[in-house]
Tab-separated table of C-alpha atoms in Angstrom:
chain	number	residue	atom	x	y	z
A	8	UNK	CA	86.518	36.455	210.403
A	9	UNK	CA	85.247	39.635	208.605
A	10	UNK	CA	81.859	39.050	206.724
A	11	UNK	CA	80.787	41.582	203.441
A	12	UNK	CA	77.351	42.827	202.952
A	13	UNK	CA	76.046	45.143	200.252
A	14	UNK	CA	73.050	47.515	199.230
A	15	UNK	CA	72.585	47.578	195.728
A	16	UNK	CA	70.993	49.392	193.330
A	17	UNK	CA	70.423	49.582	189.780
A	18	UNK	CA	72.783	47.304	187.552
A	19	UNK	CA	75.426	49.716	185.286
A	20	UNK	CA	115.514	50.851	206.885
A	21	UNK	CA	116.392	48.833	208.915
A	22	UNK	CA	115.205	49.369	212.458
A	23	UNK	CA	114.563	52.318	214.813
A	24	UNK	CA	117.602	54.095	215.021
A	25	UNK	CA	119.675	54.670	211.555
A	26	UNK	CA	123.268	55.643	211.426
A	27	UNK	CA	122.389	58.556	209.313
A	28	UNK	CA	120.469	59.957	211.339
A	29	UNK	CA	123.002	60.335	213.804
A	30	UNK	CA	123.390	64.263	214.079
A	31	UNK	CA	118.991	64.381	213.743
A	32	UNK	CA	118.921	61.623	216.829
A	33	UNK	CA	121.005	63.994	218.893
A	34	UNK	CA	119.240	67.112	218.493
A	35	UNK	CA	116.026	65.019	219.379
A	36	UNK	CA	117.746	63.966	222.388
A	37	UNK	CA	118.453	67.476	223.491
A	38	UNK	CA	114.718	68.168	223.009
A	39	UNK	CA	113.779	65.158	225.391
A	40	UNK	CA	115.327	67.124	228.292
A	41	UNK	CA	112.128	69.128	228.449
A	42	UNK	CA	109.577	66.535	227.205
A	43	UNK	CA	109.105	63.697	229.136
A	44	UNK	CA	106.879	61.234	226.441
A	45	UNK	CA	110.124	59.329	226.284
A	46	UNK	CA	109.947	58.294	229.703
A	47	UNK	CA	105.607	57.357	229.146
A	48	UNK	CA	106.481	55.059	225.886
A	49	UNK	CA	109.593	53.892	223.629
A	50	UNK	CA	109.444	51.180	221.129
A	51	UNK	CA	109.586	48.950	224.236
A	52	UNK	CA	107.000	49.720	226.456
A	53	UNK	CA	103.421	50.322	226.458
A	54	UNK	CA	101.379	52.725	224.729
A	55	UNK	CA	100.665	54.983	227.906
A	56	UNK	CA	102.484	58.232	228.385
A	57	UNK	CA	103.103	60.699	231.040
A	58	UNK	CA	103.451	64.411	229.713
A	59	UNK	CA	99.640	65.757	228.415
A	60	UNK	CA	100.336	68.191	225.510
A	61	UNK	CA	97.077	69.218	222.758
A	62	UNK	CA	97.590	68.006	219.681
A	63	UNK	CA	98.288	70.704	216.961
A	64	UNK	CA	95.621	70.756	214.185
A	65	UNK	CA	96.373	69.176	211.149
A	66	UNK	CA	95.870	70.519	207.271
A	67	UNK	CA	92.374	70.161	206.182
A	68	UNK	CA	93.174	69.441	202.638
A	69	UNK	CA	93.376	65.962	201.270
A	70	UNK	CA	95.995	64.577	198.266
A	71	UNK	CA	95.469	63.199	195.678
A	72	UNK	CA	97.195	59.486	194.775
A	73	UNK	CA	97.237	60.553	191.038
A	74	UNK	CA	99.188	63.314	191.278
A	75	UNK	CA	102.651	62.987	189.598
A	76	UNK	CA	106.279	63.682	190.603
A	77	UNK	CA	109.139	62.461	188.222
A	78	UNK	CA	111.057	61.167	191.263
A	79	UNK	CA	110.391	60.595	194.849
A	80	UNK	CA	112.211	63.005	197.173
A	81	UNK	CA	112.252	60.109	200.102
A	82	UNK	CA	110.161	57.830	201.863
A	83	UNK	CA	106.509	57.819	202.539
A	84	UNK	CA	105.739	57.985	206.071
A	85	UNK	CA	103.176	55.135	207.505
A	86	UNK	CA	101.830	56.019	210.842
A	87	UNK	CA	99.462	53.666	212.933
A	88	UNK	CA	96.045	55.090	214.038
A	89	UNK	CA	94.254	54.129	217.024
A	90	UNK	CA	90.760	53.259	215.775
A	91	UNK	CA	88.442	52.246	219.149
A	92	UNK	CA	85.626	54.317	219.990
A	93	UNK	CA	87.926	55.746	222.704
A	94	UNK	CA	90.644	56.778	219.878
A	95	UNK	CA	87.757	59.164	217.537
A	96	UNK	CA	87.495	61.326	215.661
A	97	UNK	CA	90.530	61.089	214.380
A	98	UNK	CA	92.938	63.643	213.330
A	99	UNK	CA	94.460	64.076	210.001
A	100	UNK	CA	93.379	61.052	208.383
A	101	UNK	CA	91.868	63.410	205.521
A	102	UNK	CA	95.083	64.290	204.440
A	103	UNK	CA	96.425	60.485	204.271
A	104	UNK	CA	97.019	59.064	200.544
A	105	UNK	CA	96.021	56.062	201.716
A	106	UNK	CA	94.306	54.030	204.664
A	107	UNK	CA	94.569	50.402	205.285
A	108	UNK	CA	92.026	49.106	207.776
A	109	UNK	CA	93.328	45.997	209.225
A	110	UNK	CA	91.898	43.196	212.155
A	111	UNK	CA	93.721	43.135	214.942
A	112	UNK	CA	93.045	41.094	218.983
A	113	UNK	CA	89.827	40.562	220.065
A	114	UNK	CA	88.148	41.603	216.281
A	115	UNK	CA	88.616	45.021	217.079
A	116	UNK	CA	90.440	47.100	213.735
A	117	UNK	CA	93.226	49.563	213.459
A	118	UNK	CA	94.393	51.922	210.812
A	119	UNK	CA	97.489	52.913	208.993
A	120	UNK	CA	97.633	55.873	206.803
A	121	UNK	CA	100.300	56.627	204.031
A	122	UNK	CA	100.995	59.549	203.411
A	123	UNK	CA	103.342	60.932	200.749
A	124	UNK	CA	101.923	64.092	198.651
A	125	UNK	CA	101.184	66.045	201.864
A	126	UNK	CA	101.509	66.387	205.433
A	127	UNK	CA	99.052	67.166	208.165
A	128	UNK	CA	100.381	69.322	210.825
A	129	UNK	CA	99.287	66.145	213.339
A	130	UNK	CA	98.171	62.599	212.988
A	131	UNK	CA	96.916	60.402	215.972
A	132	UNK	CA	95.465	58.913	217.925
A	133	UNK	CA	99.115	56.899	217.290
A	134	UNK	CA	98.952	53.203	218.306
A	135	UNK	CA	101.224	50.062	218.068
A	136	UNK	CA	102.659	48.217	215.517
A	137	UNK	CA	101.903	44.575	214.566
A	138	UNK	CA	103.406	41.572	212.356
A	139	UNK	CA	101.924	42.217	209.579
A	140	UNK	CA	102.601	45.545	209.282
A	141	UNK	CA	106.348	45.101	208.127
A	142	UNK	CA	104.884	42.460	205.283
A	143	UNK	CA	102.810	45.301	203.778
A	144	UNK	CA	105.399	47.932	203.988
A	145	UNK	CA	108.253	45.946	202.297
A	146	UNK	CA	106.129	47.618	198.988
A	147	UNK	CA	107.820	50.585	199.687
A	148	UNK	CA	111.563	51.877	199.667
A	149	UNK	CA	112.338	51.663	203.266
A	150	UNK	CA	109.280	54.110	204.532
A	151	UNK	CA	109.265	55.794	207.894
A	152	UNK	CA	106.736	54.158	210.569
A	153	UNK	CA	105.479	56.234	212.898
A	154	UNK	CA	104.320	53.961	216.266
A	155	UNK	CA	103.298	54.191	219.912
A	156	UNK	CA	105.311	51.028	220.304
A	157	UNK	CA	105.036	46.831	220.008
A	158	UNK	CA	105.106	43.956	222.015
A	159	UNK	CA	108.607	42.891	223.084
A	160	UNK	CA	109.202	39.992	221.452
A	161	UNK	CA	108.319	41.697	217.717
A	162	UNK	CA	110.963	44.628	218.412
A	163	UNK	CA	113.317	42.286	217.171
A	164	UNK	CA	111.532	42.007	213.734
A	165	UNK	CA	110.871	45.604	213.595
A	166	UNK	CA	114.987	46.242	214.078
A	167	UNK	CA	116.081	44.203	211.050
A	168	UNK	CA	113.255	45.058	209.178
A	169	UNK	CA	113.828	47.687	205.849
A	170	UNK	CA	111.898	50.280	207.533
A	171	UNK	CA	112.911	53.268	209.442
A	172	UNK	CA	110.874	52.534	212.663
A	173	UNK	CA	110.262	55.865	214.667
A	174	UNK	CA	108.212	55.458	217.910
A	175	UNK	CA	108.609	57.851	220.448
A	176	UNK	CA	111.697	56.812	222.225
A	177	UNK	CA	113.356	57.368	219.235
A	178	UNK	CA	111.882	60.650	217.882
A	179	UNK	CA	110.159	62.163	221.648
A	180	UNK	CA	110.711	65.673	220.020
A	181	UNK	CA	107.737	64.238	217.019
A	182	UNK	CA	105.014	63.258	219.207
A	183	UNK	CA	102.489	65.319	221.677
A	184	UNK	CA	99.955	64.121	224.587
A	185	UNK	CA	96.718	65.630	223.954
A	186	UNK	CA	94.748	66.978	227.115
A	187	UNK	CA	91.694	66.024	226.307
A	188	UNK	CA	91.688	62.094	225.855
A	189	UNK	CA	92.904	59.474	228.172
A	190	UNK	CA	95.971	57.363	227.286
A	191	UNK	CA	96.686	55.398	225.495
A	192	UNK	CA	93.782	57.227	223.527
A	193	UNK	CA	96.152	60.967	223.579
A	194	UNK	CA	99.747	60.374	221.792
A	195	UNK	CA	99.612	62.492	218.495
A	196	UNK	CA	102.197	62.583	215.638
A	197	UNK	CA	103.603	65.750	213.949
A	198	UNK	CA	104.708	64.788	210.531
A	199	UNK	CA	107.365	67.427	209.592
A	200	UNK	CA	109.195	66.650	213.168
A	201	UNK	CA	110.054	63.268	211.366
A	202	UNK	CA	110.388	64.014	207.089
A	203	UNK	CA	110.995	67.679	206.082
A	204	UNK	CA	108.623	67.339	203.121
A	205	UNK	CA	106.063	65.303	201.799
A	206	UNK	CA	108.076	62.832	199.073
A	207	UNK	CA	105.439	63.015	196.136
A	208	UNK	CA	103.627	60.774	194.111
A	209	UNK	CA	106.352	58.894	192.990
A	210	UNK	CA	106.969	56.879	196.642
A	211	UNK	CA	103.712	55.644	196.423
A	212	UNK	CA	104.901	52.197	194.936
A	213	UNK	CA	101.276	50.605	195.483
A	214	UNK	CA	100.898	48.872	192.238
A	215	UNK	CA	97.775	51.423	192.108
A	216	UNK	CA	96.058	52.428	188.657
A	217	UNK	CA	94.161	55.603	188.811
A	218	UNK	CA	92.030	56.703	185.121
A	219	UNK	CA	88.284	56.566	183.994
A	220	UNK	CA	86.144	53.974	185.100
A	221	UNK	CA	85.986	50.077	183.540
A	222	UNK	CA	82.716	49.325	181.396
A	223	UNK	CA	80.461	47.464	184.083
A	224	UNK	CA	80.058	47.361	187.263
A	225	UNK	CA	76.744	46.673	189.622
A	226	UNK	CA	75.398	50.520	191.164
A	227	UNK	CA	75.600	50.196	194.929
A	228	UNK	CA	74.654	52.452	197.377
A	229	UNK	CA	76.401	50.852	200.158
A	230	UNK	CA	79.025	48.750	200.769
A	231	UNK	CA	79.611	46.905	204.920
A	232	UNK	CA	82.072	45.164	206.123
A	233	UNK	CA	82.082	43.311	209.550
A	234	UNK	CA	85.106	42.146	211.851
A	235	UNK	CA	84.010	40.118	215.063
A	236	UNK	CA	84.275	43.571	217.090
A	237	UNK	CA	84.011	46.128	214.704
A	238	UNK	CA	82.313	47.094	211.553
A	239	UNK	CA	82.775	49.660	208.561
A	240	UNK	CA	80.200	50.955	205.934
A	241	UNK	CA	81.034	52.925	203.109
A	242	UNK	CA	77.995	55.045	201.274
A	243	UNK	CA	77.854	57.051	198.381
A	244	UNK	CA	77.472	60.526	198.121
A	245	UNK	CA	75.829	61.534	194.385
A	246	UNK	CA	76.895	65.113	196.351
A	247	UNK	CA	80.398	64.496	196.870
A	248	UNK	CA	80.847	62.191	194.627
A	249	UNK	CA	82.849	60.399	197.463
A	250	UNK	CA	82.023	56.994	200.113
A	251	UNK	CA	80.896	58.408	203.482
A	252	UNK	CA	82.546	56.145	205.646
A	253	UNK	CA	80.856	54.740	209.422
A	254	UNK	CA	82.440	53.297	211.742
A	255	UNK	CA	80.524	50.498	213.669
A	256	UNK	CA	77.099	52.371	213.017
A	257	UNK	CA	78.213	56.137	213.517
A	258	UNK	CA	79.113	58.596	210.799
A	259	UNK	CA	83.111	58.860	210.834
A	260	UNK	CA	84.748	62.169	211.077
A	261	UNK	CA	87.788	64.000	211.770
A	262	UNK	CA	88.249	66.509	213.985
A	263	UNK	CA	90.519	69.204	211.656
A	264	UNK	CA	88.998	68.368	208.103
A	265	UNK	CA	85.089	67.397	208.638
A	266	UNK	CA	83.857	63.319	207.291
A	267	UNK	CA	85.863	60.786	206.344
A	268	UNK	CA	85.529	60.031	202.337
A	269	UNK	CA	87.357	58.238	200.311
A	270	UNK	CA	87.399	58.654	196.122
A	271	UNK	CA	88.240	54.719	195.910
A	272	UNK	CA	87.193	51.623	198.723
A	273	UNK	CA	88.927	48.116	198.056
A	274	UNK	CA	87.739	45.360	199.613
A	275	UNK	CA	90.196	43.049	199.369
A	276	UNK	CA	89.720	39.906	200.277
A	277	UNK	CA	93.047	37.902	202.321
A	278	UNK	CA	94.486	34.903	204.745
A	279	UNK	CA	94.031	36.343	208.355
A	280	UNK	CA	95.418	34.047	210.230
A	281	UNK	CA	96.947	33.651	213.775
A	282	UNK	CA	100.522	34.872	214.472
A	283	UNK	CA	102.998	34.021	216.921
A	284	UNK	CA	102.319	36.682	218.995
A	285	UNK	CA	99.310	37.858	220.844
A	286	UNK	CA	98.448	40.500	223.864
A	287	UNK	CA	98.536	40.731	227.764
A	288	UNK	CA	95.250	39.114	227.484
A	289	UNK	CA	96.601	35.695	225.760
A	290	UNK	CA	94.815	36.542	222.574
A	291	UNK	CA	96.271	35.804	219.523
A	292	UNK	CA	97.434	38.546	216.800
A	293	UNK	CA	95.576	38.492	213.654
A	294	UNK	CA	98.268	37.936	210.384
A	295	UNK	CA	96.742	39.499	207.621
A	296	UNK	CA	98.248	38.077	204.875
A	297	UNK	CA	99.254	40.294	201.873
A	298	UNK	CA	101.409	38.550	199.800
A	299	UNK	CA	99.735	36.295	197.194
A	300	UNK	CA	96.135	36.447	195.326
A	301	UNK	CA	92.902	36.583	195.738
A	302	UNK	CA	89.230	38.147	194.768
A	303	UNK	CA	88.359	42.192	195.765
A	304	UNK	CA	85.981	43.966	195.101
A	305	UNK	CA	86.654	48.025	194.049
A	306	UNK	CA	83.969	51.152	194.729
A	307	UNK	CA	84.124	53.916	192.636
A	308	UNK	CA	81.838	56.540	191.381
A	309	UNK	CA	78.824	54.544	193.009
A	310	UNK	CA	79.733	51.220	191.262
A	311	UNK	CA	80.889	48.045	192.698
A	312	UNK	CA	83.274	46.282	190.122
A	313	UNK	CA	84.516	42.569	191.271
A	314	UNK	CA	87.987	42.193	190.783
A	315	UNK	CA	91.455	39.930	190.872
A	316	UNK	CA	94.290	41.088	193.032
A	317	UNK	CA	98.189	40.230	192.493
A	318	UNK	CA	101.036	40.624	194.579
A	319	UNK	CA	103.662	38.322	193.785
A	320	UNK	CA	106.390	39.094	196.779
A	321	UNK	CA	106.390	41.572	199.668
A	322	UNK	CA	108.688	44.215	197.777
A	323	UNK	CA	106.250	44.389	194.713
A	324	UNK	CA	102.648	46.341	194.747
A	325	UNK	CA	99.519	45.095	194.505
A	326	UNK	CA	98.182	44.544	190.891
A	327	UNK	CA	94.131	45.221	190.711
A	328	UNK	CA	92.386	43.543	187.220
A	329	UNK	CA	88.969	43.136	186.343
A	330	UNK	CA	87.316	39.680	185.887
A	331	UNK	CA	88.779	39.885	181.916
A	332	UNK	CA	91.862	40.366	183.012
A	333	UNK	CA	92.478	44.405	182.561
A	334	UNK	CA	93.752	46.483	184.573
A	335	UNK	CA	91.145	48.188	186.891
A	336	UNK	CA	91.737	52.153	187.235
A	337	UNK	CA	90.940	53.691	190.683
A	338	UNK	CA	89.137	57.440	190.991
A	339	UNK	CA	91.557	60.052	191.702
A	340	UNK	CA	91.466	60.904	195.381
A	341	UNK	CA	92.226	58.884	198.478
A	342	UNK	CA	92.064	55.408	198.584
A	343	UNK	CA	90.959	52.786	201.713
A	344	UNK	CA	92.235	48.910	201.430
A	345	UNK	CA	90.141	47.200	204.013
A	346	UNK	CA	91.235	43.650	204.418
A	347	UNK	CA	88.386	41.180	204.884
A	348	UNK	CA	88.514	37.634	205.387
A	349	UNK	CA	88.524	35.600	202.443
């Protein structure tokens, strides 16, 4: 169960290997001659690997949500970010359009960051998928996701699912081993190996507003939310004009574009409950359930603003109002969904 607290202040595709990307799956095979990651972890197997290689840096600028393209050029790529105390900083999260911080065994969390107006030159740590991963993708036209790997009895799921699933046994020419961390702590991500080009604005089929603030709102200064094994607080800068984010007490950063921080934080609150399948330990997968309704509550510009949230089937976005019933506009920049218990 993930518990809220705040500080106030003043009120104001279909599976892993495509058929058209037969002549791409070739030339990646070629390339596995020489790199042996495909041998340390496939879509089958664990998340350990073999070959150390150092992660290239990534770009140290970070997209905007709002900005506009008149069609998307292709999907967005999801990749899923390792997010122990073993697994940070972080690279390339910065550059992410969005970040979805979701529970997973033992209350520990894990990340997944869209990205579709720009690519970092790497992303990692990368870590496996879960259940409720495909639920929250189905919002987008089949996206690429970008994985370390999953247990064996979701692989099924992950086939017929509408995404294009990419873990390294299927693109070992797209991911590095880093030198300096431990696996399953080193397998890193580079994004162009996977989708030439960024597909703009337009992929990003969120549901997501983005315009001046509503009227109202409560002035916060922070904003903390607790899993059983993990925590995240989320702080305003009057300097930046962003949320600092922490991560279980420590100041989060990145190690190619500086701190973590966010233009817009959504709390949204959702069913977590167990799935069908659960680790090597025997403990259960958390389903986060994001399909439905339910309360939220959105930080922007150092306000708090309580708030509905809509999403009536898997293939539809996710429609933020305020407590009137108006849509509620997010601040341009990048945007974190953490799910919380409701």
């Amino acid at each position: 169960m993930a518990t809220v607290g705040t500080t106030e202040g003043t009120r104001s595709g279909h599976g892993a290997a495509h058929a058209r990307r037969t002549t791409r799956a070739a030339a990646l095979l070629a390339a596995a001659v020489t790199v042996s990651l495909a041998a340390g972890c496939t879509s089958g197997q664990s998340d350990d690997g073999r070959t150390p290689v150092t992660p290239t840096p990534s770009a140290s600028t970070a997209p905007s949500p709002s900005r506009s393209a008149p069609t998307a050029t292709g999907p967005v790529l999801a990749v899923k970010i390792d997010n122990v105390p073993a697994a940070r900083p972080q690279t390339g999260l910065n550059a992410a359009d969005i970040v979805y911080v979701e529970q997973v065994e033992g209350g520990l969390s894990r990340l997944m960051a869209v990205y579709a107006t720009a690519f970092p030159q790497s992303v990692g740590p990368v870590r496996s998928a879960r259940e409720s991963d495909l639920e929250l993708l189905r919002q987008f036209d089949e996206p690429t996701l970008a994985f370390s790997g999953a247990q064996g009895k979701l692989l099924p799921a992950i086939d017929s699912a509408p995404v294009h699933a990419e873990p390294p046994g299927a693109a070992p020419d797209a991911y590095t081993r880093s030198t300096d961390r431990s696996s399953p702590h080193n397998l890193y991500l580079r994004p162009d190996r996977l989708i030439p080009r960024p597909p703009g604005a337009a992929a990003l089929t969120t549901g997501f507003r983005f315009g001046p603030a509503p009227a109202g709102g409560t002035a916060v200064n922070s904003r903390t939310v607790h899993y059983p094994s993990a925590g995240f607080t989320f702080t305003w800068s009057r300097q930046r004009e962003r949320w600092l984010v922490a991560m279980d007490g420590r100041e989060a950063t990145t190690t190619d574009a500086g701190a973590l921080d966010p233009a817009t934080v959504v709390v949204q609150h959702v069913g977590i409950r167990e799935s069908a399948y659960h680790d090597s330990l025997g403990n259960h997968t958390p389903y986060t359930e994001t399909v439905g309704s339910g309360t939220a509550e959105v930080l922007r510009d150092g306000k708090a603003y309580d708030a509905r949230w809509d999403r009536p089937d898997a293939a539809s976005g996710t429609r933020f109002t305020t407590e009137d019933g108006k849509p509620l506009d997010f601040a341009t920049g990048q945007v974190w969904v953490v799910f919380a218990q409701e």
